[in-house]
Structures are given as C-alpha cells and as structure tokens.
Tab-separated table of C-alpha atoms and ligand atoms in Angstrom:
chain	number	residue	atom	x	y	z
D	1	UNK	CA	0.000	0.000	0.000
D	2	UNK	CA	2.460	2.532	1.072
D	3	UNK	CA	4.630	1.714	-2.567
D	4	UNK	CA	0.911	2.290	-4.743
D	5	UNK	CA	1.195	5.556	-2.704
D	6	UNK	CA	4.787	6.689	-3.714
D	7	UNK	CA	4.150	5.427	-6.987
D	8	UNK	CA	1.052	7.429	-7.345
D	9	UNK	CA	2.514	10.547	-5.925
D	10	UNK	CA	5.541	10.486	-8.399
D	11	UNK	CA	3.110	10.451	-11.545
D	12	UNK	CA	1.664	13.725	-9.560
D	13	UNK	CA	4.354	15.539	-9.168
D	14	UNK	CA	6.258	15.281	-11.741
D	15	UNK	CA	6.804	18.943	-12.222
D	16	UNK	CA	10.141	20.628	-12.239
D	17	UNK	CA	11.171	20.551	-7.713
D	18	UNK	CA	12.343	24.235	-7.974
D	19	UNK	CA	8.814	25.587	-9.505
D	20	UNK	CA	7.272	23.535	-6.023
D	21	UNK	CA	9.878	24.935	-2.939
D	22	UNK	CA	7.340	27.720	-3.058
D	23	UNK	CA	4.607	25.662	-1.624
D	24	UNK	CA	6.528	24.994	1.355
D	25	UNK	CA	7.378	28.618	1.717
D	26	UNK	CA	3.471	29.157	1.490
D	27	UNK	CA	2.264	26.319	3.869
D	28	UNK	CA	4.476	27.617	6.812
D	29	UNK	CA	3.093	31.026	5.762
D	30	UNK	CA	-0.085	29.993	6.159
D	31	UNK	CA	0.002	28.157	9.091
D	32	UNK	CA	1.960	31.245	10.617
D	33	UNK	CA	-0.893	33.669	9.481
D	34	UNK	CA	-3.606	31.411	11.189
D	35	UNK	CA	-1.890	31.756	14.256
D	36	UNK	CA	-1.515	35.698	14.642
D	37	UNK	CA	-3.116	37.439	17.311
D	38	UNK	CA	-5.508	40.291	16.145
D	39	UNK	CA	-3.613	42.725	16.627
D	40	UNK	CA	-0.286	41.405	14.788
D	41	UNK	CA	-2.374	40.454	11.432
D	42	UNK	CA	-3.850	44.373	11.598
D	43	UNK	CA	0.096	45.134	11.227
D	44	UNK	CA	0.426	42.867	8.602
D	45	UNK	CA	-1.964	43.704	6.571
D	46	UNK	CA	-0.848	47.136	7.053
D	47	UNK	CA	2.556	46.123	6.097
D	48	UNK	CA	1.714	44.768	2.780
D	49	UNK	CA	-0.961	47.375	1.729
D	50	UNK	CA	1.677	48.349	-1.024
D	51	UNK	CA	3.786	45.591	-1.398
D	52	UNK	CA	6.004	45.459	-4.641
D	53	UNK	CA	7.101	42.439	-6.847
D	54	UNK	CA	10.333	41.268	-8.061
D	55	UNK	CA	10.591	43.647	-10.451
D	56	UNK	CA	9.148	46.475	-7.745
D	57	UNK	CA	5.760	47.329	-9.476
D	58	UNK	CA	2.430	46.479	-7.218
D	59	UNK	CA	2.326	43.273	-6.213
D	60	UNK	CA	-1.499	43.201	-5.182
D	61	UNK	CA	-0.356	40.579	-2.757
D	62	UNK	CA	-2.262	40.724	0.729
D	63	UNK	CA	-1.483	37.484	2.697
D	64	UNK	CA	2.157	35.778	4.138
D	65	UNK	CA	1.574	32.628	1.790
D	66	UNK	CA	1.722	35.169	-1.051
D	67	UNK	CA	4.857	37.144	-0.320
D	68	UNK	CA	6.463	34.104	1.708
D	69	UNK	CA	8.818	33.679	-1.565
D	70	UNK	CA	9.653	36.848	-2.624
D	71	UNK	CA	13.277	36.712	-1.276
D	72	UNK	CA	14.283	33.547	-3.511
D	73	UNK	CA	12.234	35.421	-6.477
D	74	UNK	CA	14.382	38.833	-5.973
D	75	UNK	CA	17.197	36.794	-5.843
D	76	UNK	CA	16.459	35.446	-8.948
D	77	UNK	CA	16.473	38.518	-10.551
D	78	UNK	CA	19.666	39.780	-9.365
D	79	UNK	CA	21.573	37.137	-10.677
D	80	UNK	CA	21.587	37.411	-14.176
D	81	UNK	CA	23.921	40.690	-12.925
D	82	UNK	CA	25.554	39.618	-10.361
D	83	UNK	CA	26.032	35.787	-10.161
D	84	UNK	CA	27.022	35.819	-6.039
D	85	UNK	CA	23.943	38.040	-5.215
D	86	UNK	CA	22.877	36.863	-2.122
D	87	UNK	CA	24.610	33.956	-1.922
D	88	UNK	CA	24.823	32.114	1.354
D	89	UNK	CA	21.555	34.654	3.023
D	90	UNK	CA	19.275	31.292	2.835
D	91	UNK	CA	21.493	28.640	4.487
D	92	UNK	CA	24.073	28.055	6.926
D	93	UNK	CA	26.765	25.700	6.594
D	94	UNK	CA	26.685	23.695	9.641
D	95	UNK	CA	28.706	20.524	9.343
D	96	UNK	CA	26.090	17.258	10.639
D	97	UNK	CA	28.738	16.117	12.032
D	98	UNK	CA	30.273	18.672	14.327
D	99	UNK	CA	29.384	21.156	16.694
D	100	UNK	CA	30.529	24.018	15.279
D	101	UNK	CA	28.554	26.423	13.617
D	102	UNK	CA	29.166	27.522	10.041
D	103	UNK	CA	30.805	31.033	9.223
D	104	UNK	CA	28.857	33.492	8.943
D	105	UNK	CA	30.492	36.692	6.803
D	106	UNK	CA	28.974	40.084	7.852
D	107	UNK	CA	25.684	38.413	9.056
D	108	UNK	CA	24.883	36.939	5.909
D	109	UNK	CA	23.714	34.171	6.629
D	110	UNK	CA	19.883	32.451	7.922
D	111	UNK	CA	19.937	32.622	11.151
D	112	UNK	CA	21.754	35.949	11.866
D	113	UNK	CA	19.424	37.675	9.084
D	114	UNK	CA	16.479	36.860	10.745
D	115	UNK	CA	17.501	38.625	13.970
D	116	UNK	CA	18.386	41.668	11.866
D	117	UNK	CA	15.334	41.519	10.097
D	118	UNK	CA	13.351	41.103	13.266
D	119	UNK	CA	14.291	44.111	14.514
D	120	UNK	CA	13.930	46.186	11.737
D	121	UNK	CA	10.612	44.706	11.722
D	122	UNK	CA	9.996	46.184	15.481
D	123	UNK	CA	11.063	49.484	14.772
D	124	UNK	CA	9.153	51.123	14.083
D	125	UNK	CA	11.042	54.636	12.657
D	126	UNK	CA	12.012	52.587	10.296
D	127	UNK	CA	10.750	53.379	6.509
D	128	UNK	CA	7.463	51.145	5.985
D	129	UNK	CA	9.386	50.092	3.057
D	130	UNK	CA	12.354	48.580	4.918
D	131	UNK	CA	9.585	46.752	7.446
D	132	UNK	CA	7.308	45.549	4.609
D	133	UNK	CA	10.755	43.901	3.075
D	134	UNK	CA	12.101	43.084	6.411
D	135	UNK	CA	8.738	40.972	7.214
D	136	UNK	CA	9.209	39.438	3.798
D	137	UNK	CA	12.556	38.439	4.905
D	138	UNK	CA	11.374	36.834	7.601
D	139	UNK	CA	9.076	34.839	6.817
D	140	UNK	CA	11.148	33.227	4.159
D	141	UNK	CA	14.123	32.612	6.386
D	142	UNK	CA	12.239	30.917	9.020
D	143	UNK	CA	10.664	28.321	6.241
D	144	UNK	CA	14.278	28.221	4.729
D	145	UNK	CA	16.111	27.256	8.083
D	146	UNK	CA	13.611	24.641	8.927
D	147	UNK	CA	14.454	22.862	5.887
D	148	UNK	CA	17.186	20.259	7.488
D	149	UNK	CA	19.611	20.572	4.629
D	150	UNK	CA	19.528	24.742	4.766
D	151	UNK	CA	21.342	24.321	8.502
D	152	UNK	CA	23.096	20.950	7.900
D	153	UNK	CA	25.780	19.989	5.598
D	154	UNK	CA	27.797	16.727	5.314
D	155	UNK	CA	31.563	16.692	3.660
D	156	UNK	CA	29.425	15.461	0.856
D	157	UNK	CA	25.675	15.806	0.531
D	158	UNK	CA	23.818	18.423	-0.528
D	159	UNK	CA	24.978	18.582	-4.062
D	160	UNK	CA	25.238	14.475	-4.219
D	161	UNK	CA	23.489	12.781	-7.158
D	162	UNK	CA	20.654	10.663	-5.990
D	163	UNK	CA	18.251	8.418	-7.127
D	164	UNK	CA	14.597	8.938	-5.958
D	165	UNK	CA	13.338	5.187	-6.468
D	166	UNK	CA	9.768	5.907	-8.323
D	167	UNK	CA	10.788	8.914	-9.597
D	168	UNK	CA	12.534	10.261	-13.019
D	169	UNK	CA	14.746	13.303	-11.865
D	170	UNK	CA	16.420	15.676	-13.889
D	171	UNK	CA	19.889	15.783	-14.451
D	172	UNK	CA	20.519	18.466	-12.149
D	173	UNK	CA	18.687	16.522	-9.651
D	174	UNK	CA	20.474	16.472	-6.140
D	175	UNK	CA	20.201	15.488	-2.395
D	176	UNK	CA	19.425	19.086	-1.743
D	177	UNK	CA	16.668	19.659	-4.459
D	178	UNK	CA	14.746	16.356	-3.296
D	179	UNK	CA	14.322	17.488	0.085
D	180	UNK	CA	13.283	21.360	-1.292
D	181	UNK	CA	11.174	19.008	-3.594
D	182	UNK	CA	10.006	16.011	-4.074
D	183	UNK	CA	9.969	14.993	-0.474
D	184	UNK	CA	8.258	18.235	0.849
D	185	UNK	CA	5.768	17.937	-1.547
D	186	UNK	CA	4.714	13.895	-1.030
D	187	UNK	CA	4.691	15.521	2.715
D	188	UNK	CA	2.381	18.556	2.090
D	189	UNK	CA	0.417	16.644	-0.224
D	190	UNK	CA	-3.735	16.142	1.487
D	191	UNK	CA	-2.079	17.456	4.236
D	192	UNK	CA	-3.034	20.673	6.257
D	193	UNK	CA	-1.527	21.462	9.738
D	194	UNK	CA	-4.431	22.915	12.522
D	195	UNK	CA	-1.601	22.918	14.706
D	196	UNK	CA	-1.904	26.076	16.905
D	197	UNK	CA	0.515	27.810	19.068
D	198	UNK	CA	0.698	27.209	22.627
D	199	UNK	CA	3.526	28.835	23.863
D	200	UNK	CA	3.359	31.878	26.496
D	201	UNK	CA	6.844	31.863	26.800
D	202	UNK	CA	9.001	34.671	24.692
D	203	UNK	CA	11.260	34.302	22.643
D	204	UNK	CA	15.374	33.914	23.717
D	205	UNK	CA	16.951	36.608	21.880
D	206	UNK	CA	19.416	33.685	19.557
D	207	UNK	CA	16.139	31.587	19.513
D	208	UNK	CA	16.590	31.115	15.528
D	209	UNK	CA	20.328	29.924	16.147
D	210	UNK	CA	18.664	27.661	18.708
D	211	UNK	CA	15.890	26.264	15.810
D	212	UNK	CA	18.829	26.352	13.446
D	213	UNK	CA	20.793	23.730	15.834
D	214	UNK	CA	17.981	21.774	15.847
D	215	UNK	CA	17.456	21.755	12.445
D	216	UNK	CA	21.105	20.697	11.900
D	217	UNK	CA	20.399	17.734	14.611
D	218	UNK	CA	17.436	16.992	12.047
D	219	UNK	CA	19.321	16.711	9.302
D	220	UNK	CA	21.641	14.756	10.578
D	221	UNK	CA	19.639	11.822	12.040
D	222	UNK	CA	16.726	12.340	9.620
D	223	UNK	CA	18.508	13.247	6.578
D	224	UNK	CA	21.535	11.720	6.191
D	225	UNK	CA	21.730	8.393	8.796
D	226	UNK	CA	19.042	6.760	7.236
D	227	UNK	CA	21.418	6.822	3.742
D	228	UNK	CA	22.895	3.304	3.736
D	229	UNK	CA	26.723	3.368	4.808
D	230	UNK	CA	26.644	7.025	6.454
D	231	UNK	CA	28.733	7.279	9.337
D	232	UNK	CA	30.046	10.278	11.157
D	233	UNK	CA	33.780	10.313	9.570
D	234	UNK	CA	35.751	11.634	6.737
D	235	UNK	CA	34.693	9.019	4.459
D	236	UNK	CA	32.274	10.449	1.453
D	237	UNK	CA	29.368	8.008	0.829
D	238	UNK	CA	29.365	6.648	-3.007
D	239	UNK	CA	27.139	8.399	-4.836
D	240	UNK	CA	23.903	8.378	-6.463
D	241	UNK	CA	22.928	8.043	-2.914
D	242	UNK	CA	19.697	5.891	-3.505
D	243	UNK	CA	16.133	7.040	-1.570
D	244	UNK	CA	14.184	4.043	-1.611
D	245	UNK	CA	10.660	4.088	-0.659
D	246	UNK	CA	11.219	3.685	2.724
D	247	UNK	CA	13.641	6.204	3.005
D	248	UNK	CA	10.730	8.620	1.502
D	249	UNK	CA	8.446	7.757	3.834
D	250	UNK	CA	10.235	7.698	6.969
D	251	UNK	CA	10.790	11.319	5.281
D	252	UNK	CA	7.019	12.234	5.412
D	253	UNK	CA	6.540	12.820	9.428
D	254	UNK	CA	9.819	14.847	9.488
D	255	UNK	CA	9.017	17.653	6.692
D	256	UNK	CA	5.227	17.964	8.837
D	257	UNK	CA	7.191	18.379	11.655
D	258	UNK	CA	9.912	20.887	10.511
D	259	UNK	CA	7.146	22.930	8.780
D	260	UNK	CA	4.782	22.803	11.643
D	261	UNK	CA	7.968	24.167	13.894
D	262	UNK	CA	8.204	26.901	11.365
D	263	UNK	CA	5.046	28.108	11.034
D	264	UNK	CA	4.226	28.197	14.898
D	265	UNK	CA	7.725	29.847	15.422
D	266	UNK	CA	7.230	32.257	12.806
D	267	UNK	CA	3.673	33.243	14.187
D	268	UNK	CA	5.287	33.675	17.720
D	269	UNK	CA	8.118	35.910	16.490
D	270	UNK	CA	5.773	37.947	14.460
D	271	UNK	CA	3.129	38.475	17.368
D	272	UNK	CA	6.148	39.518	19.567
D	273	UNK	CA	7.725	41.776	16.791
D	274	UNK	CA	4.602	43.646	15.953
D	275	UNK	CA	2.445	43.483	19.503
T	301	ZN	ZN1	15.203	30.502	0.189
C-alpha cells in the first residue's frame, strides 16, 4: 500500500522541484498567518498594503503565503547581474557532524538575518518600506532554516546525485533539491496542519540559532543516517545516494514536523515583533 502511494505521488508531481519549494514557503506562511493574534495580522496587513514584486511594481499581494517567496524570487532577478547576489543569506553551513557552527560573513547568513530583520521589523522609525521587506525576509528565512539541509551539511551531501526510487529526476537533480522538492511535496500533499501555538513563553533573543541547531540535529539523524553506509567520519558516501521508498516515507513525518515548527515559530516571532 504505502509503494501504490509513492508510486502514485511520483506520476503527480512530476513537475520541475524548484517551480514547487514555493509551496513549502506558502504552507508555513499559512500556518503562521492562522496563528496571529488580532492585533499582529492588523500590522500585517498594514505592512503589505503596497507591497512590490520582483521587479518592484504592485504586487497586489495581501497574505504571508503570497509574499512568503519573494526573497528567492528577488534573488532570482539579481543574478543574471551579479552571479554571487545573495549567496549564502538562505542557508548556513553547519557541518552534521560537528558542533561548530558555520561562518557566517557580515551576518549573511539564515539565522543571523532573521535577527536583523526582526528588529527592523519592530522598529518602528524605520521606513514602511524597509519593514514591509524586512517581514518578507522573515518569513522566508524561518521556512528556509527549517528545511534540514539549509542548517546541515555533510563533507558530501547536498549537491550528491541521488536516485529517488519511483521517480525520473532531472539531471541536475540532487540530495538538496529532493528534500526542497520532491519529499516536501509527497509531505504537504492532502495534508493541512491545525496545529496552533501554545507557547506563552518569549522568545530567547538567539532563539533562531537555537531552531537552526535543531534543524542541523534533524538533518543529521533524519537526513543523512538513514542513507545506507553514512557514518560520522571523513569518508564520502558513493554516490547516487539511492532514496528508496522507505527512506521517503520515513521522510514524510519529518518535513510535517519541521514545517509545523516553522510556522508556529514564525507566528510567535511575528506576534512579539509587531504586539
Ligand atoms: Zn530561500
């Protein structure tokens, strides 16, 4: 049963992965957006009253889910000028295997940016330009560090050929684009979180370094032990590193949790940000 599942989701999404990272974006947008006081989704809605596009003319967008990709499309648009525009602002290259965070040059890099962007967000003397981008910002980087492989990188990984058993990837396909991809998607797919936030507690000031940590832990015992032959040592695993079916399923109940983390998270540092 579980296989005629796989199978059936691989006809279904057989789209190009990078056209679908966006619906991840837009579930832990959503899910963040249901779980804003009153008060905070006045703000936002506030915030994007004139929100622009990629190419800055009026967006028309009025909800989180609709701006929650905005920083990947931007950055789309600046490369074809500058090929190392805002390279490294999504991720942070935090070995699996070590405790040592990755470096971080200037800030500019997931974690750090969302505390600057938070606090632009807060001030409030700042121009509503800079807040309606900054809460862009953040709301992408929270669904970006969630994603194991943005905060957890193995000596070789991320850009590893794999084969997706009951899938037919692209050449370009890699260990990285499967779990922006194909796995999110067989995750989000007739799935909807009601999960609400709980919490009462605030916020630590590093609390995304803290989620990022975690996220590396993910990634390495979710991600990359389940691969057969990964151990914690200099030796690089043969690639394609083969996903079998029950590799993508055991992968199901860790994207709903990692998004479900995100979206509550996000909803509690907004509410904070803009009470
Ligand atoms: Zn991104």
């Amino acid at each position: 049963m579980r296989n005629v599942w796989l199978v059936l989701c691989a006809v279904l999404l057989s789209s190009p992965c990078m056209a679908w990272n966006g619906r991840g974006h837009a579930a832990i947008a959503a899910l963040a957006q249901a779980n804003l006081s009153p008060a905070t989704l006045a703000q936002v809605e506030v915030l994007l009253r004139d929100d622009l596009d990629r190419y800055e003319q009026p967006s028309g967008r009025k909800s989180l889910a609709a701006v929650a990709s905005w920083p990947d499309e931007i950055r789309d648009v600046a490369v074809k000028t500058d090929p190392a525009a805002y390279r490294g602002w999504h991720v942070r290259s935090n070995q699996v295997c070590g405790q040592k965070l990755g470096s971080c040059k200037d800030g500019a890099c997931v974690d750090q940016l969302i505390i600057r962007y938070a606090a632009v967000l807060r001030d409030h003397q700042q121009s509503p330009r800079a807040r309606n981008e900054a809460l862009k910002w953040v709301v992408h980087l929270v669904g970006d560090l969630h994603m194991p492989l943005h905060s957890g990188i193995n000596r070789n990984g991320g850009s590893a050929k794999v084969v997706l058993e009951g899938f037919d990837l692209k050449p370009d396909a890699t260990f990285h684009t499967v779990w922006d991809g194909q796995l999110l998607d067989a995750a989000l797919k007739g799935w909807k979180s009601g999960a609400r936030l709980e919490s009462v507690e605030r916020l630590a000031a590093d609390a995304p370094t803290q989620w990022m940590i975690e996220a590396r832990d993910v990634a390495l015992h979710d991600s990359y032990e389940p691969l057969a032959g990964f151990v914690c040592s200099d030796v690089r695993l043969p690639e394609p590193f083969v996903l079998d079916a029950a590799y993508q399923q055991r992968s199901v109940p860790v994207v709903r949790q990692q998004v479900e983390r995100a979206g509550l998270r996000l909803a509690q540092l907004l509410n904070e940000a803009l009470q």
